[in-house]
GROMACS .gro file of C-alpha atoms in nm:
model
  185
    1MET     CA    1  -0.025   0.002  -0.006
    2ALA     CA    2   0.300   0.225   0.090
    3SER     CA    3   0.429   0.188  -0.259
    4PHE     CA    4   0.092   0.257  -0.447
    5ARG     CA    5   0.079   0.574  -0.230
    6ARG     CA    6   0.446   0.651  -0.329
    7ALA     CA    7   0.364   0.612  -0.692
    8LEU     CA    8   0.060   0.831  -0.707
    9ILE     CA    9   0.252   1.105  -0.492
   10ASN     CA   10   0.515   1.078  -0.751
   11ALA     CA   11   0.246   1.061  -1.042
   12HIS     CA   12   0.102   1.386  -0.874
   13GLN     CA   13   0.430   1.556  -0.878
   14ILE     CA   14   0.494   1.461  -1.238
   15LEU     CA   15   0.177   1.578  -1.387
   16SER     CA   16   0.159   1.896  -1.172
   17SER     CA   17   0.514   2.004  -1.274
   18SER     CA   18   0.413   1.914  -1.673
   19ALA     CA   19   0.098   2.146  -1.621
   20LEU     CA   20   0.321   2.441  -1.492
   21SER     CA   21   0.518   2.407  -1.804
   22ASN     CA   22   0.200   2.431  -1.991
   23ARG     CA   23   0.235   2.064  -2.179
   24ASN     CA   24   0.060   1.739  -2.107
   25PRO     CA   25   0.307   1.440  -2.125
   26LEU     CA   26   0.022   1.225  -2.185
   27ALA     CA   27  -0.122   1.399  -2.482
   28SER     CA   28   0.232   1.448  -2.626
   29THR     CA   29   0.307   1.285  -3.015
   30SER     CA   30   0.659   1.186  -2.863
   31PRO     CA   31   0.643   0.801  -2.719
   32SER     CA   32   0.954   0.843  -2.543
   33THR     CA   33   0.750   1.104  -2.310
   34PHE     CA   34   0.484   0.874  -2.162
   35GLU     CA   35   0.752   0.608  -2.133
   36THR     CA   36   0.933   0.829  -1.866
   37LEU     CA   37   0.615   0.823  -1.672
   38LEU     CA   38   0.673   0.413  -1.655
   39ARG     CA   39   1.017   0.432  -1.532
   40PRO     CA   40   1.128   0.225  -1.227
   41GLN     CA   41   1.238   0.520  -1.046
   42TYR     CA   42   0.836   0.623  -1.035
   43ARG     CA   43   0.749   0.313  -0.903
   44TRP     CA   44   0.495   0.227  -1.167
   45VAL     CA   45   0.687  -0.060  -1.300
   46SER     CA   46   0.839  -0.315  -1.045
   47PRO     CA   47   1.201  -0.323  -1.062
   48TYR     CA   48   1.190  -0.699  -1.056
   49SER     CA   49   0.961  -0.726  -1.337
   50SER     CA   50   1.115  -0.825  -1.686
   51ASP     CA   51   1.031  -0.624  -1.971
   52SER     CA   52   1.102  -0.713  -2.341
   53ASN     CA   53   1.278  -0.352  -2.386
   54GLN     CA   54   1.498  -0.342  -2.095
   55SER     CA   55   1.722  -0.648  -1.958
   56LEU     CA   56   1.662  -0.714  -1.556
   57GLN     CA   57   1.942  -0.565  -1.340
   58ILE     CA   58   2.033  -0.814  -1.054
   59ASP     CA   59   2.245  -0.660  -0.778
   60PHE     CA   60   2.404  -0.871  -0.562
   61SER     CA   61   2.662  -0.644  -0.418
   62ASN     CA   62   2.584  -0.630  -0.075
   63GLU     CA   63   2.370  -0.896   0.146
   64GLU     CA   64   2.123  -0.650   0.210
   65ARG     CA   65   2.020  -0.582  -0.166
   66LYS     CA   66   2.031  -0.977  -0.219
   67ARG     CA   67   1.810  -1.055   0.100
   68ARG     CA   68   1.556  -0.761  -0.019
   69LEU     CA   69   1.571  -0.920  -0.371
   70PHE     CA   70   1.504  -1.246  -0.224
   71ASN     CA   71   1.197  -1.151   0.000
   72ARG     CA   72   1.055  -0.957  -0.308
   73LEU     CA   73   1.080  -1.261  -0.520
   74LEU     CA   74   0.974  -1.495  -0.260
   75TYR     CA   75   0.646  -1.258  -0.176
   76ARG     CA   76   0.569  -1.250  -0.529
   77SER     CA   77   0.569  -1.659  -0.560
   78LYS     CA   78   0.364  -1.673  -0.254
   79GLN     CA   79   0.110  -1.427  -0.304
   80ARG     CA   80   0.016  -1.456  -0.670
   81GLY     CA   81  -0.365  -1.476  -0.585
   82PHE     CA   82  -0.411  -1.843  -0.720
   83LEU     CA   83  -0.385  -2.095  -0.442
   84GLU     CA   84  -0.263  -2.363  -0.611
   85LEU     CA   85   0.045  -2.169  -0.753
   86ASP     CA   86   0.085  -1.963  -0.431
   87LEU     CA   87   0.140  -2.340  -0.262
   88VAL     CA   88   0.333  -2.473  -0.537
   89LEU     CA   89   0.565  -2.222  -0.648
   90GLY     CA   90   0.598  -2.050  -0.306
   91LYS     CA   91   0.731  -2.369  -0.143
   92TRP     CA   92   0.966  -2.418  -0.433
   93VAL     CA   93   1.098  -2.069  -0.451
   94GLU     CA   94   1.153  -2.084  -0.067
   95GLU     CA   95   1.349  -2.428  -0.104
   96HIS     CA   96   1.586  -2.292  -0.409
   97ILE     CA   97   1.604  -1.916  -0.436
   98HIS     CA   98   1.924  -1.925  -0.179
   99SER     CA   99   2.139  -2.121  -0.417
  100MET     CA  100   2.014  -1.965  -0.737
  101ASP     CA  101   2.270  -1.748  -0.934
  102GLU     CA  102   2.217  -1.422  -1.147
  103ASN     CA  103   2.063  -1.649  -1.439
  104GLY     CA  104   1.836  -1.855  -1.233
  105ILE     CA  105   1.706  -1.533  -1.052
  106LYS     CA  106   1.640  -1.389  -1.417
  107ALA     CA  107   1.446  -1.714  -1.522
  108LEU     CA  108   1.251  -1.710  -1.182
  109VAL     CA  109   1.135  -1.344  -1.283
  110HIS     CA  110   1.032  -1.460  -1.642
  111VAL     CA  111   0.838  -1.742  -1.455
  112LEU     CA  112   0.657  -1.505  -1.199
  113ASP     CA  113   0.584  -1.279  -1.481
  114LEU     CA  114   0.335  -1.548  -1.644
  115GLU     CA  115  -0.037  -1.508  -1.628
  116ASN     CA  116  -0.155  -1.741  -1.377
  117PRO     CA  117  -0.410  -1.937  -1.535
  118ASP     CA  118  -0.157  -2.015  -1.805
  119LEU     CA  119   0.127  -2.107  -1.576
  120TRP     CA  120  -0.090  -2.363  -1.355
  121LYS     CA  121  -0.249  -2.505  -1.716
  122TRP     CA  122   0.155  -2.543  -1.833
  123LEU     CA  123   0.265  -2.697  -1.474
  124SER     CA  124  -0.009  -2.933  -1.429
  125GLY     CA  125   0.015  -3.078  -1.800
  126GLN     CA  126  -0.319  -2.976  -1.893
  127GLU     CA  127  -0.174  -2.759  -2.219
  128GLN     CA  128   0.130  -2.735  -2.392
  129PRO     CA  129   0.394  -2.435  -2.289
  130PRO     CA  130   0.497  -2.238  -2.543
  131GLU     CA  131   0.896  -2.307  -2.631
  132ALA     CA  132   1.023  -2.000  -2.452
  133VAL     CA  133   0.894  -2.137  -2.136
  134ARG     CA  134   0.939  -2.472  -2.195
  135THR     CA  135   1.332  -2.406  -2.229
  136ASN     CA  136   1.291  -2.197  -1.909
  137PRO     CA  137   1.492  -2.400  -1.603
  138VAL     CA  138   1.297  -2.257  -1.328
  139PHE     CA  139   0.975  -2.370  -1.519
  140SER     CA  140   1.092  -2.716  -1.588
  141ALA     CA  141   1.228  -2.773  -1.267
  142VAL     CA  142   0.875  -2.676  -1.096
  143HIS     CA  143   0.683  -2.854  -1.370
  144SER     CA  144   0.868  -3.184  -1.315
  145LYS     CA  145   0.818  -3.146  -0.933
  146VAL     CA  146   0.437  -3.112  -1.008
  147MET     CA  147   0.412  -3.404  -1.241
  148ASN     CA  148   0.601  -3.610  -1.017
  149ASN     CA  149   0.358  -3.512  -0.730
  150LEU     CA  150   0.063  -3.596  -0.970
  151ASN     CA  151   0.214  -3.936  -1.079
  152ILE     CA  152   0.287  -4.030  -0.705
  153HIS     CA  153  -0.074  -3.873  -0.524
  154SER     CA  154  -0.342  -3.939  -0.792
  155SER     CA  155  -0.436  -4.179  -1.047
  156PRO     CA  156  -0.428  -4.127  -1.400
  157GLU     CA  157  -0.814  -4.136  -1.414
  158THR     CA  158  -0.881  -3.819  -1.206
  159ARG     CA  159  -0.679  -3.609  -1.445
  160ALA     CA  160  -0.756  -3.486  -1.770
  161GLU     CA  161  -0.652  -3.562  -2.082
  162PRO     CA  162  -0.358  -3.288  -2.256
  163GLY     CA  163  -0.573  -3.047  -2.403
  164LYS     CA  164  -0.901  -3.111  -2.231
  165PRO     CA  165  -1.029  -2.874  -1.942
  166TRP     CA  166  -0.965  -3.022  -1.585
  167VAL     CA  167  -1.336  -3.024  -1.464
  168ARG     CA  168  -1.450  -3.301  -1.256
  169GLY     CA  169  -1.760  -3.297  -1.007
  170TRP     CA  170  -1.955  -3.474  -0.759
  171ASP     CA  171  -2.228  -3.588  -1.005
  172ASP     CA  172  -1.995  -3.722  -1.302
  173PHE     CA  173  -2.173  -4.065  -1.276
  174LYS     CA  174  -2.493  -3.931  -1.391
  175LYS     CA  175  -2.497  -4.012  -1.758
  176GLY     CA  176  -2.889  -3.930  -1.850
  177LYS     CA  177  -3.049  -3.734  -2.060
  178TYR     CA  178  -3.040  -3.429  -1.868
  179SER     CA  179  -2.717  -3.467  -1.698
  180PRO     CA  180  -2.411  -3.209  -1.728
  181ALA     CA  181  -2.126  -3.321  -1.967
  182SER     CA  182  -1.861  -3.263  -1.738
  183GLY     CA  183  -1.823  -3.146  -1.345
  184ASN     CA  184  -2.111  -3.030  -1.142
  185GLN     CA  185  -2.316  -2.786  -1.370
   0.00000   0.00000   0.00000
C-alpha cells in the first residue's frame, strides 16, 4: 500500500510539474515522453519485473540488497492470488532461491511474470507451454516437481487428458439425458 501511495504522489508531482510548463506528457505525440512516466524510479513498474525493452538488472553487491531481492521474489511467488500456484511455486522458491545465481533469478522473474491461469495449465500438464517457457530452467524444475507429485498422489483417471479441461465434479457418474456433460454444472 505504501508503494501505491508513493506512486500516486510521484504521478501527482510529475503531472503538476508538466502542467506548470503548459504541456501534457500524456497528450504528447512523442512516445518517449509517456515512457518516462513508466520508469522504475517512479515506481509504476516493478524493478523486479522483466520487460522486453530492457534487461533485468540484478544486484548482488551486498547482503542487504540480496536479502531484499530474495524477499520480494519470495513474496511474489507466495502471493499470486491463485491458491494452487501460491502453494506450489511459493514452496519451490522458498526451497531453491538461496542456491540460485543471477541467471536463475532472471529465469525465476520470467516465470513469475507469466499469467496465473496459463502457468497453472502448463505446470499441471493440461496444455503444452510455448517453447520459450518450456526451455526456462525454473519452469522445467517446477513442472517436473508438479508432475512427479501428480504421478505419486493421484491416479491417471482423475486427471484430464492434455488439451481437455480439468473439470470433475461430484455428479460425474450421472450419464442421463439431462445430466451435465462434465463437472457439477
